[in-house]
CSV table of C-alpha atoms in Angstrom, one decimal:
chain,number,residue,atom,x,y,z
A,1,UNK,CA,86.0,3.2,-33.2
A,2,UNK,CA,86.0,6.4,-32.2
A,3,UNK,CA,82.9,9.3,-31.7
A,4,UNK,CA,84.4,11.3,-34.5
A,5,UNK,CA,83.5,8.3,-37.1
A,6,UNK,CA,79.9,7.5,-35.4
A,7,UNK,CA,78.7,10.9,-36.2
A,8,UNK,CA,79.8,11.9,-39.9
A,9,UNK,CA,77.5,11.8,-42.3
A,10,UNK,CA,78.2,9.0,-44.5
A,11,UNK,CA,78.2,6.1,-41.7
A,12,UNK,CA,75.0,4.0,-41.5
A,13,UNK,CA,75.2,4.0,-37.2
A,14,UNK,CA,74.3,6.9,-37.6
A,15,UNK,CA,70.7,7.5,-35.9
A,16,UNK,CA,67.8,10.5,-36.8
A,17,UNK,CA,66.7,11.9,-33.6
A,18,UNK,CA,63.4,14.4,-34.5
A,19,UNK,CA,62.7,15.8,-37.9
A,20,UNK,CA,64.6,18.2,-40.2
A,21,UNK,CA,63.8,21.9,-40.8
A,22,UNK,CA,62.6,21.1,-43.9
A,23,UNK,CA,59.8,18.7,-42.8
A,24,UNK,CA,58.7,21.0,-39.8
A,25,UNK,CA,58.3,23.8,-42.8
A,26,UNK,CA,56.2,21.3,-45.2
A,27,UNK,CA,53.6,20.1,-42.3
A,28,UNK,CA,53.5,23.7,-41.5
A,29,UNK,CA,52.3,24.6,-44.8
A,30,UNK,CA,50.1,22.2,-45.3
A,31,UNK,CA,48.3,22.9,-42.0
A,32,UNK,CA,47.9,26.5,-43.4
A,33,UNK,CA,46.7,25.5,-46.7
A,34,UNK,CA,43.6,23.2,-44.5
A,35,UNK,CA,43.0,26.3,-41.8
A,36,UNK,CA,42.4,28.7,-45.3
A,37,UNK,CA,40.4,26.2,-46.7
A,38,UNK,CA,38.3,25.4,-43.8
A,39,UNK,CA,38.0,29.0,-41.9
A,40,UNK,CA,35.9,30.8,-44.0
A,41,UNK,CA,33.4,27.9,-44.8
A,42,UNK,CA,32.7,28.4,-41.0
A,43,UNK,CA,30.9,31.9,-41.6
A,44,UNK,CA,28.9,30.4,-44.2
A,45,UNK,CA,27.0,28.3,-42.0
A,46,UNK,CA,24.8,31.1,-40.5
A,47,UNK,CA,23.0,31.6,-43.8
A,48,UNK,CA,22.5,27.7,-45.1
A,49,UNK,CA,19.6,27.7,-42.0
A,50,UNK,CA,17.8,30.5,-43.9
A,51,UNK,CA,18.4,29.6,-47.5
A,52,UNK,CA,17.2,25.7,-46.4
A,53,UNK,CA,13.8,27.3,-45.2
A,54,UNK,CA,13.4,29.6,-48.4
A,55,UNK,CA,13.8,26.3,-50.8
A,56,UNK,CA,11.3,24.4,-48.4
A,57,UNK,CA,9.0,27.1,-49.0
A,58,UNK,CA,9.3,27.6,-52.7
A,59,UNK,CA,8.9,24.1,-52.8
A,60,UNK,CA,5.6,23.7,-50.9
A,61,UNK,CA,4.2,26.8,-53.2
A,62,UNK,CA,5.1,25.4,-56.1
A,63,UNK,CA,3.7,22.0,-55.3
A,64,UNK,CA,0.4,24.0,-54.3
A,65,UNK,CA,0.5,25.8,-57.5
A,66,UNK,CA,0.6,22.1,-59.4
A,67,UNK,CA,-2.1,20.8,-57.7
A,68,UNK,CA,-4.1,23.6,-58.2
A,69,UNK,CA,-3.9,23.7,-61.5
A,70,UNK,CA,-3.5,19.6,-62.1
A,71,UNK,CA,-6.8,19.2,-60.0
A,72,UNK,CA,-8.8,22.2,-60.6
A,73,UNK,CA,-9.5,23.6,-57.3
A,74,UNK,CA,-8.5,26.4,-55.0
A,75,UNK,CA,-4.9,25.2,-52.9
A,76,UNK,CA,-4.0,27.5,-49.7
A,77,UNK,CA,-0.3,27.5,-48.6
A,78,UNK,CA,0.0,29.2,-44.8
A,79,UNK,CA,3.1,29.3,-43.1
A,80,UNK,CA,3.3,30.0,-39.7
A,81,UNK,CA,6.0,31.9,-37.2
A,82,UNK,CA,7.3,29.2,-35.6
A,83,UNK,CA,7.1,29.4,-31.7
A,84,UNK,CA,9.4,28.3,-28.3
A,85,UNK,CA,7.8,26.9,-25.8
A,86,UNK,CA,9.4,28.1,-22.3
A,87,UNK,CA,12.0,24.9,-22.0
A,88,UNK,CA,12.7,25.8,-26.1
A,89,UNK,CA,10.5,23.0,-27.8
A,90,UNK,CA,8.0,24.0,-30.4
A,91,UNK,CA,5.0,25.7,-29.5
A,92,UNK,CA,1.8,22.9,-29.2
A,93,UNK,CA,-0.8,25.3,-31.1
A,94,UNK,CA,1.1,25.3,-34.5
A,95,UNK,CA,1.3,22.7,-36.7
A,96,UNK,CA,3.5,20.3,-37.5
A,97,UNK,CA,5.7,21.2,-40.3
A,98,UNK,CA,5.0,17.9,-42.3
A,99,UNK,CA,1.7,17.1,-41.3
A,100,UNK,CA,0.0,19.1,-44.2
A,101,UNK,CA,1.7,19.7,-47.5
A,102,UNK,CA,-0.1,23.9,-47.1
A,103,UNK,CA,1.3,24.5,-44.1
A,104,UNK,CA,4.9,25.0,-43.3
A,105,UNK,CA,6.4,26.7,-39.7
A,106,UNK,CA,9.9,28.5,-39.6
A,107,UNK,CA,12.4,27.3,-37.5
A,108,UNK,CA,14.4,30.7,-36.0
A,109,UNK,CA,13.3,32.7,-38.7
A,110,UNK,CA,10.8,35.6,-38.8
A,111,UNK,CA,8.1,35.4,-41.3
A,112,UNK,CA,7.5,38.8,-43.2
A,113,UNK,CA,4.3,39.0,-45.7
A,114,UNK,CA,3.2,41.9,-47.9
A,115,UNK,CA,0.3,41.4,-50.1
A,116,UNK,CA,-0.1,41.9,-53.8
A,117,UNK,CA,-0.9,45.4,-54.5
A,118,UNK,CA,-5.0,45.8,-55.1
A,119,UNK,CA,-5.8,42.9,-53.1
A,120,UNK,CA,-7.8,45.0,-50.5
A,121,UNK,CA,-10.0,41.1,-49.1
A,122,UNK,CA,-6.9,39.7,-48.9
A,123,UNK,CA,-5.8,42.8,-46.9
A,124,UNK,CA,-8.6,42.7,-44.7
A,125,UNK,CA,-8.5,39.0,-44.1
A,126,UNK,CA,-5.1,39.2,-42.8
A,127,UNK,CA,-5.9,42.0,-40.8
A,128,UNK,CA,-8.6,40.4,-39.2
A,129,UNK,CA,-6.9,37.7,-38.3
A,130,UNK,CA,-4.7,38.4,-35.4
A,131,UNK,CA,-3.0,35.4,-34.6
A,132,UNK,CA,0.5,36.0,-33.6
A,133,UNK,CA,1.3,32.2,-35.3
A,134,UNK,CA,0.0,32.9,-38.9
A,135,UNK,CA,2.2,35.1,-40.6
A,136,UNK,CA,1.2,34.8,-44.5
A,137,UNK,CA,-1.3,32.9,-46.2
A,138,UNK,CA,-1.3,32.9,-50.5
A,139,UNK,CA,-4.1,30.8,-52.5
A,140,UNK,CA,-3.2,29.7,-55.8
A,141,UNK,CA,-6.6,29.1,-58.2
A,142,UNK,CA,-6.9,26.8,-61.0
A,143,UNK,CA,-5.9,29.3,-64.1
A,144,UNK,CA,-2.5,29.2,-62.9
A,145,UNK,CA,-2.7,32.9,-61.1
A,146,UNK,CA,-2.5,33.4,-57.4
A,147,UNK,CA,-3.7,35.7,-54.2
A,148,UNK,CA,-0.2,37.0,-54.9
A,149,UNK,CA,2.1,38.8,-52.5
A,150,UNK,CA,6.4,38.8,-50.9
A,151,UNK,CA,7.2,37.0,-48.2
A,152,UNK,CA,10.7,37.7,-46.7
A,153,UNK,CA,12.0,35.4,-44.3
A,154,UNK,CA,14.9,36.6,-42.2
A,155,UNK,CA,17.4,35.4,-39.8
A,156,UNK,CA,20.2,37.5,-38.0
A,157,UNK,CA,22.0,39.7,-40.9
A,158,UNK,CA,20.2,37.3,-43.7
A,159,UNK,CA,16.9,37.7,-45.6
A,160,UNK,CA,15.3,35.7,-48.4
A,161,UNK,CA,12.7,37.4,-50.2
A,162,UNK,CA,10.5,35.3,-52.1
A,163,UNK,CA,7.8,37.0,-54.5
A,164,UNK,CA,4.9,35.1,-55.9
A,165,UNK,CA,3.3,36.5,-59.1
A,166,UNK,CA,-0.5,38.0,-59.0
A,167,UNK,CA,-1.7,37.4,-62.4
A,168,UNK,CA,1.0,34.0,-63.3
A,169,UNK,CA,1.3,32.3,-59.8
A,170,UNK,CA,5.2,32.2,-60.9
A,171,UNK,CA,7.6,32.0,-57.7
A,172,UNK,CA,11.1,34.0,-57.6
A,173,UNK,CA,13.1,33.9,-54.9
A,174,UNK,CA,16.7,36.3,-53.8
A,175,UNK,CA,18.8,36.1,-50.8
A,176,UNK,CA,20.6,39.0,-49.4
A,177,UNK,CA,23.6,38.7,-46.8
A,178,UNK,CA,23.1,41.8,-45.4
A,179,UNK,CA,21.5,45.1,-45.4
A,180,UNK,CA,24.3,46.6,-47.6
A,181,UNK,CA,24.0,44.0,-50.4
A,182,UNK,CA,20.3,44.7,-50.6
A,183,UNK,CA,20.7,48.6,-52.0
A,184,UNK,CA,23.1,46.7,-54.8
């Protein structure tokens, strides 16, 4: 036998050494495909942080609405600023985040409250109260209705703004990416 009959195409001796052009193309492609899909999902993660903390929120003054009006009596829900210590563990004066349904402490986010307009004692009471931890504080009574007020969380480019109904005690929340989608 001679070389010129081991190599043609037809002849079973004939071993593959590597892959074909084709192949090479087809993994390429599909590796493309996964980086497109995966890629900008990583951008994403910066604002699931913030959103997280706005639903934990909404949830705790809703359930503080409930109860309010279920039992009858005043509920207070306070959230806090949350605080590093100097080796980055939470701060020892605030409180835990579970340990109390009306309190709640951000993690990496700043806490932002602006009180319902005419609601000059709630006014004064934050303003008396200058404790760098406590950031908002809103009391829903038993008619349903509420101390009212905004609170906007942010963190980096991100903000949440959540906005809790005087007269109803109804919650709405809205999250912005940036400063430029807010004017929108």
């Amino acid at each position: 036998m001679d070389n010129h009959e081991l190599f043609k195409t037809g002849n079973k001796d004939h071993a593959q050494l590597g892959f074909t052009l084709l192949e090479l193309i087809i993994v390429m492609v599909i590796l493309g495909m996964m980086a497109a899909l995966i890629i900008p999902n990583l951008s994403i993660r910066e604002g699931v942080v913030l959103k997280a903390q706005a639903r934990e929120v909404i949830a705790r003054l809703r359930y503080a609405r409930r109860s309010a009006i279920v039992e009858g009596k005043q509920k207070v829900v306070i959230l806090y600023q949350g605080q590093k210590g100097e080796e980055g563990e939470a701060a020892h004066d605030t409180p835990k985040p579970k340990a109390d349904p009306g309190h709640w402490v951000s993690r990496h986010a700043f806490v932002e409250c602006h009180r319902a307009l005419g609601d000059d004692k709630a006014d004064n009471a934050v303003s008396d109260q200058k404790e760098e931890t406590t950031a908002c504080e809103i009391t829903f009574f038993p008619e349903g209705g509420s101390s009212g007020g905004e609170i906007i969380l942010s963190d980096q480019d991100y903000q949440a703004k959540i906005t809790v109904n005087l007269i109803t005690g109804k919650i709405k929340s809205d999250i912005f990416g940036n400063e430029d989608e807010q004017e929108n």
